[in-house]
């Protein structure tokens, strides 16, 4: 089957996308068949405001609508009542490709990951001003953040260890399909539904991950009320942030490499999801991504 152009994908997408206020990043079956691991790009429609807000008690309420430009960013100044936090997952690594668990091991971006970093950086550079760029101190996130900062005219990237990926103990560095036979005890802990379950070998529980990343984001939000800031992090960490913002236990979809999520976080500890998991910048540039979302799904790190 010959490859479809981005133009042809975009021309048929409106007839195949579900009506939804969040991004549809599932590939068309015909497109997915073109590449074994990567597809040309997501089928994403324009994103609009999410309608729920989670506060410190996880209650929900209606949100006012915000005007968005075609790339998903707000067209006007940020309200002084909250910080607009743009959360980006790092670019692709070779370990993502082979489904090797990274956790807090320091793995470099691969060539595709660097292309993805440039694509998301160019997208954000066309949106309203970014006041600061924060990042996990792991290389795959920090390198992605440096590219974003350069394109957005931000002089430095601020390292924040609170945004590291979850430490997954003895299964770090192991290919996912081998975990159950290599270390069945650690595997059982890793896939446990108990949020307080730590992983043997110094691994964190979900609760420990949740506490450190949500407190880090709240501190940044309090510092940047009325501003837009970027945070570059990891799949597991972003899923934990989603739980805090939505009040739901599971994220709506996989967190793909360099996907963009936008939160509004007030200094009164109220969080709202404005946009979740958008990868339209990869579609527009023809940059591939791992459809598996490995490292950004519920069973990997």
Short mmCIF file of C-alpha atoms in Angstrom, two decimals:
data_model
loop_
_atom_site.label_atom_id
_atom_site.label_comp_id
_atom_site.label_asym_id
_atom_site.label_seq_id
_atom_site.Cartn_x
_atom_site.Cartn_y
_atom_site.Cartn_z
CA UNK A 1 0.00 0.00 0.00
CA UNK A 2 1.40 3.38 -0.92
CA UNK A 3 1.87 5.98 1.79
CA UNK A 4 -0.88 8.53 2.26
CA UNK A 5 0.11 12.16 2.35
CA UNK A 6 -0.62 14.36 5.33
CA UNK A 7 -2.90 16.36 3.03
CA UNK A 8 -4.95 13.29 2.13
CA UNK A 9 -5.24 12.31 5.81
CA UNK A 10 -6.48 15.76 6.73
CA UNK A 11 -8.96 15.75 3.86
CA UNK A 12 -10.69 12.58 5.08
CA UNK A 13 -10.28 13.08 8.82
CA UNK A 14 -13.41 15.24 9.30
CA UNK A 15 -15.56 12.37 8.08
CA UNK A 16 -13.94 9.81 10.37
CA UNK A 17 -13.40 11.64 13.63
CA UNK A 18 -15.83 11.22 16.48
CA UNK A 19 -17.52 14.33 17.83
CA UNK A 20 -15.51 14.95 20.98
CA UNK A 21 -14.03 17.88 22.91
CA UNK A 22 -10.73 16.05 23.31
CA UNK A 23 -8.16 14.96 20.77
CA UNK A 24 -8.69 11.78 18.81
CA UNK A 25 -5.23 10.29 18.49
CA UNK A 26 -6.24 6.83 17.32
CA UNK A 27 -4.95 6.23 13.78
CA UNK A 28 -7.13 5.26 10.90
CA UNK A 29 -6.77 1.51 10.28
CA UNK A 30 -5.49 2.11 6.75
CA UNK A 31 -2.86 4.52 8.01
CA UNK A 32 -1.74 2.30 10.89
CA UNK A 33 -1.02 -0.46 8.40
CA UNK A 34 1.56 1.67 6.60
CA UNK A 35 4.14 1.38 9.36
CA UNK A 36 4.73 -1.38 11.86
CA UNK A 37 5.51 0.84 14.82
CA UNK A 38 5.05 4.48 13.84
CA UNK A 39 2.25 6.11 11.95
CA UNK A 40 2.31 9.29 9.90
CA UNK A 41 0.46 11.32 12.45
CA UNK A 42 -2.64 11.55 14.59
CA UNK A 43 -6.11 12.36 13.39
CA UNK A 44 -6.78 15.32 15.63
CA UNK A 45 -9.51 17.87 15.53
CA UNK A 46 -9.28 21.28 17.12
CA UNK A 47 -9.47 21.09 20.87
CA UNK A 48 -11.85 23.02 23.09
CA UNK A 49 -12.15 23.57 26.78
CA UNK A 50 -12.70 20.62 29.05
CA UNK A 51 -15.83 21.02 31.15
CA UNK A 52 -14.67 19.76 34.54
CA UNK A 53 -12.52 21.14 37.31
CA UNK A 54 -11.07 19.11 40.16
CA UNK A 55 -10.30 20.86 43.44
CA UNK A 56 -8.53 19.49 46.49
CA UNK A 57 -11.57 17.31 47.24
CA UNK A 58 -11.87 16.11 43.61
CA UNK A 59 -15.27 17.74 43.18
CA UNK A 60 -16.31 18.88 39.71
CA UNK A 61 -17.91 22.05 38.46
CA UNK A 62 -18.55 23.76 35.14
CA UNK A 63 -15.86 25.83 33.51
CA UNK A 64 -16.24 28.94 31.40
CA UNK A 65 -15.17 28.48 27.80
CA UNK A 66 -11.87 29.93 26.63
CA UNK A 67 -11.14 31.07 23.11
CA UNK A 68 -8.51 28.90 21.43
CA UNK A 69 -6.40 29.39 18.32
CA UNK A 70 -5.91 26.61 15.77
CA UNK A 71 -2.94 25.17 17.71
CA UNK A 72 -4.87 24.92 20.95
CA UNK A 73 -3.36 27.88 22.82
CA UNK A 74 -5.37 30.70 24.33
CA UNK A 75 -5.56 33.79 22.15
CA UNK A 76 -5.64 36.32 24.98
CA UNK A 77 -3.74 37.06 28.16
CA UNK A 78 -3.87 34.49 30.95
CA UNK A 79 -6.21 35.39 33.79
CA UNK A 80 -4.42 36.48 36.98
CA UNK A 81 -6.56 33.92 38.80
CA UNK A 82 -4.55 30.94 37.52
CA UNK A 83 -1.38 29.80 35.80
CA UNK A 84 -1.62 28.17 32.39
CA UNK A 85 0.61 25.10 32.53
CA UNK A 86 1.55 23.46 29.23
CA UNK A 87 2.69 19.92 29.96
CA UNK A 88 4.73 18.11 27.30
CA UNK A 89 5.91 14.52 27.37
CA UNK A 90 9.53 14.07 26.29
CA UNK A 91 10.42 12.93 22.77
CA UNK A 92 10.89 9.35 21.72
CA UNK A 93 13.79 7.16 22.92
CA UNK A 94 15.08 3.85 21.61
CA UNK A 95 13.87 2.23 24.82
CA UNK A 96 10.35 3.41 24.01
CA UNK A 97 10.67 1.69 20.63
CA UNK A 98 11.75 -1.68 22.04
CA UNK A 99 9.38 -1.46 25.06
CA UNK A 100 12.17 -1.37 27.63
CA UNK A 101 11.12 0.09 30.98
CA UNK A 102 12.99 3.35 31.65
CA UNK A 103 11.73 4.59 35.00
CA UNK A 104 14.38 6.91 36.35
CA UNK A 105 17.24 5.49 34.27
CA UNK A 106 18.75 8.26 32.14
CA UNK A 107 18.08 7.48 28.49
CA UNK A 108 18.78 9.82 25.55
CA UNK A 109 16.33 10.85 22.85
CA UNK A 110 16.67 9.06 19.52
CA UNK A 111 16.64 10.86 16.17
CA UNK A 112 12.85 10.70 15.90
CA UNK A 113 12.57 12.08 19.43
CA UNK A 114 14.74 15.05 18.50
CA UNK A 115 12.56 15.73 15.45
CA UNK A 116 9.49 15.57 17.68
CA UNK A 117 11.10 18.06 20.09
CA UNK A 118 11.65 20.52 17.25
CA UNK A 119 8.06 20.07 16.03
CA UNK A 120 6.50 20.79 19.44
CA UNK A 121 8.92 23.67 20.03
CA UNK A 122 7.94 25.35 16.78
CA UNK A 123 4.28 24.91 17.64
CA UNK A 124 4.68 26.51 21.08
CA UNK A 125 6.78 29.34 19.64
CA UNK A 126 3.76 30.40 17.54
CA UNK A 127 1.48 30.52 20.57
CA UNK A 128 1.32 33.27 23.24
CA UNK A 129 4.42 34.06 25.27
CA UNK A 130 5.99 31.41 27.48
CA UNK A 131 7.32 32.86 30.75
CA UNK A 132 9.35 29.86 31.92
CA UNK A 133 10.27 26.30 31.00
CA UNK A 134 10.55 23.63 33.69
CA UNK A 135 11.70 20.05 33.20
CA UNK A 136 12.41 16.77 34.84
CA UNK A 137 16.16 16.48 35.32
CA UNK A 138 16.31 13.24 33.29
CA UNK A 139 18.03 13.71 29.93
CA UNK A 140 15.17 12.72 27.66
CA UNK A 141 12.94 15.38 29.20
CA UNK A 142 15.62 18.02 29.67
CA UNK A 143 16.80 17.80 26.06
CA UNK A 144 13.21 18.20 24.86
CA UNK A 145 12.79 21.20 27.17
CA UNK A 146 16.00 22.84 25.92
CA UNK A 147 14.72 22.75 22.33
CA UNK A 148 11.41 24.29 23.44
CA UNK A 149 13.14 27.01 25.46
CA UNK A 150 15.38 27.94 22.53
CA UNK A 151 12.49 28.31 20.10
CA UNK A 152 10.33 30.20 22.60
CA UNK A 153 13.03 32.69 23.61
CA UNK A 154 13.30 31.44 27.20
CA UNK A 155 16.91 31.81 28.41
CA UNK A 156 17.12 28.71 30.60
CA UNK A 157 15.39 25.48 31.57
CA UNK A 158 14.71 25.06 35.26
CA UNK A 159 15.26 21.50 36.46
CA UNK A 160 12.59 20.13 38.79
CA UNK A 161 13.21 16.57 40.09
CA UNK A 162 9.57 16.41 41.17
CA UNK A 163 8.67 15.83 37.52
CA UNK A 164 10.84 12.72 37.12
CA UNK A 165 9.27 9.50 35.91
CA UNK A 166 8.14 7.02 38.55
CA UNK A 167 10.99 4.96 40.00
CA UNK A 168 9.99 1.39 39.23
CA UNK A 169 12.69 -0.45 41.17
CA UNK A 170 13.94 -3.80 39.92
CA UNK A 171 12.09 -3.67 36.60
CA UNK A 172 13.97 -0.61 35.34
CA UNK A 173 15.93 -1.57 32.23
CA UNK A 174 13.86 -4.72 31.59
CA UNK A 175 11.84 -5.26 28.40
CA UNK A 176 8.18 -5.19 29.37
CA UNK A 177 7.33 -8.63 27.96
CA UNK A 178 10.12 -10.19 30.06
CA UNK A 179 9.22 -8.67 33.44
CA UNK A 180 6.85 -11.40 34.62
CA UNK A 181 9.41 -14.17 34.13
CA UNK A 182 12.52 -12.18 35.11
CA UNK A 183 11.08 -10.75 38.33
CA UNK A 184 7.53 -11.94 39.05
CA UNK A 185 7.39 -10.28 42.48
CA UNK A 186 8.31 -6.86 41.08
CA UNK A 187 5.93 -7.39 38.16
CA UNK A 188 3.04 -8.15 40.50
CA UNK A 189 3.78 -4.96 42.45
CA UNK A 190 4.06 -2.93 39.25
CA UNK A 191 0.66 -3.96 37.88
CA UNK A 192 -1.06 -3.81 41.27
CA UNK A 193 -4.17 -1.67 41.57
CA UNK A 194 -3.14 -0.68 45.09
CA UNK A 195 -1.92 2.91 44.95
CA UNK A 196 0.26 2.45 48.05
CA UNK A 197 2.09 -0.58 46.60
CA UNK A 198 5.84 0.09 46.38
CA UNK A 199 7.96 -1.81 43.84
CA UNK A 200 10.87 -3.93 45.14
CA UNK A 201 14.29 -2.44 44.47
CA UNK A 202 13.57 1.07 45.72
CA UNK A 203 10.57 1.68 43.48
CA UNK A 204 7.85 4.20 44.29
CA UNK A 205 4.19 3.59 44.92
CA UNK A 206 1.73 5.51 42.78
CA UNK A 207 0.87 7.62 45.83
CA UNK A 208 4.50 8.68 46.22
CA UNK A 209 4.68 9.66 42.54
CA UNK A 210 1.37 11.51 42.81
CA UNK A 211 2.39 13.47 45.90
CA UNK A 212 5.74 14.66 44.54
CA UNK A 213 4.58 15.67 41.05
CA UNK A 214 1.33 17.36 42.08
CA UNK A 215 3.03 19.36 44.84
CA UNK A 216 5.74 20.44 42.38
CA UNK A 217 3.15 21.62 39.87
CA UNK A 218 1.17 23.49 42.51
CA UNK A 219 4.33 25.33 43.65
CA UNK A 220 5.06 26.39 40.08
CA UNK A 221 1.48 27.50 39.54
CA UNK A 222 1.55 29.68 42.65
CA UNK A 223 4.74 31.31 41.38
CA UNK A 224 3.37 31.98 37.88
CA UNK A 225 -0.22 33.15 38.33
CA UNK A 226 -1.30 35.04 35.19
CA UNK A 227 1.49 33.46 33.10
CA UNK A 228 2.00 30.56 30.69
CA UNK A 229 4.73 28.09 31.56
CA UNK A 230 5.90 24.81 30.04
CA UNK A 231 6.62 21.66 32.03
CA UNK A 232 8.36 18.75 30.28
CA UNK A 233 7.88 15.42 32.00
CA UNK A 234 7.15 11.71 31.51
CA UNK A 235 4.20 9.47 30.73
CA UNK A 236 3.60 8.07 34.20
CA UNK A 237 4.01 11.45 35.82
CA UNK A 238 1.63 13.16 33.40
CA UNK A 239 -0.96 10.45 34.03
CA UNK A 240 -0.67 11.19 37.76
CA UNK A 241 -1.20 14.90 37.07
CA UNK A 242 -4.25 14.00 35.01
CA UNK A 243 -5.73 12.16 37.98
CA UNK A 244 -5.28 15.25 40.14
CA UNK A 245 -6.85 17.56 37.56
CA UNK A 246 -9.74 15.31 36.49
CA UNK A 247 -10.53 13.44 39.68
CA UNK A 248 -10.60 10.26 37.59
CA UNK A 249 -8.41 7.28 38.35
CA UNK A 250 -7.38 6.54 34.78
CA UNK A 251 -6.25 8.93 32.05
CA UNK A 252 -8.52 9.20 29.02
CA UNK A 253 -5.86 7.98 26.60
CA UNK A 254 -2.17 7.24 26.18
CA UNK A 255 0.32 10.04 26.71
CA UNK A 256 2.19 10.07 23.41
CA UNK A 257 5.70 11.45 22.92
CA UNK A 258 5.66 15.29 22.80
CA UNK A 259 1.90 15.36 23.28
CA UNK A 260 0.65 18.67 24.67
CA UNK A 261 -1.67 18.97 27.66
CA UNK A 262 -2.84 22.32 29.05
CA UNK A 263 -3.98 22.85 32.64
CA UNK A 264 -5.22 25.91 34.48
CA UNK A 265 -4.08 25.81 38.09
CA UNK A 266 -5.18 28.44 40.60
CA UNK A 267 -3.40 29.48 43.77
CA UNK A 268 -6.46 28.15 45.61
CA UNK A 269 -5.53 24.61 44.61
CA UNK A 270 -8.12 24.27 41.81
CA UNK A 271 -7.03 22.47 38.65
CA UNK A 272 -8.82 22.25 35.30
CA UNK A 273 -7.97 20.45 32.07
CA UNK A 274 -8.19 22.73 29.03
CA UNK A 275 -6.58 20.35 26.52
CA UNK A 276 -5.37 16.80 26.80
CA UNK A 277 -2.79 14.89 24.76
CA UNK A 278 -2.75 16.88 21.52
CA UNK A 279 -0.21 15.80 18.87
CA UNK A 280 -1.42 17.87 15.90
CA UNK A 281 2.07 19.39 15.53
CA UNK A 282 3.37 15.95 14.53
CA UNK A 283 0.64 15.61 11.92
CA UNK A 284 1.39 19.02 10.45
CA UNK A 285 5.12 18.27 10.12
CA UNK A 286 4.78 14.64 9.06
CA UNK A 287 6.83 13.57 12.10
CA UNK A 288 6.10 9.99 13.17
CA UNK A 289 5.31 8.77 16.65
CA UNK A 290 4.91 5.46 18.44
CA UNK A 291 1.28 4.47 18.18
CA UNK A 292 1.83 2.10 21.12
CA UNK A 293 2.48 5.11 23.35
CA UNK A 294 4.90 2.95 25.30
CA UNK A 295 6.02 4.75 28.43
CA UNK A 296 2.83 6.79 28.38
CA UNK A 297 0.23 4.08 28.87
CA UNK A 298 -1.09 2.47 32.02
CA UNK A 299 1.37 -0.44 32.02
CA UNK A 300 4.73 1.13 31.29
CA UNK A 301 7.10 3.82 32.55
#
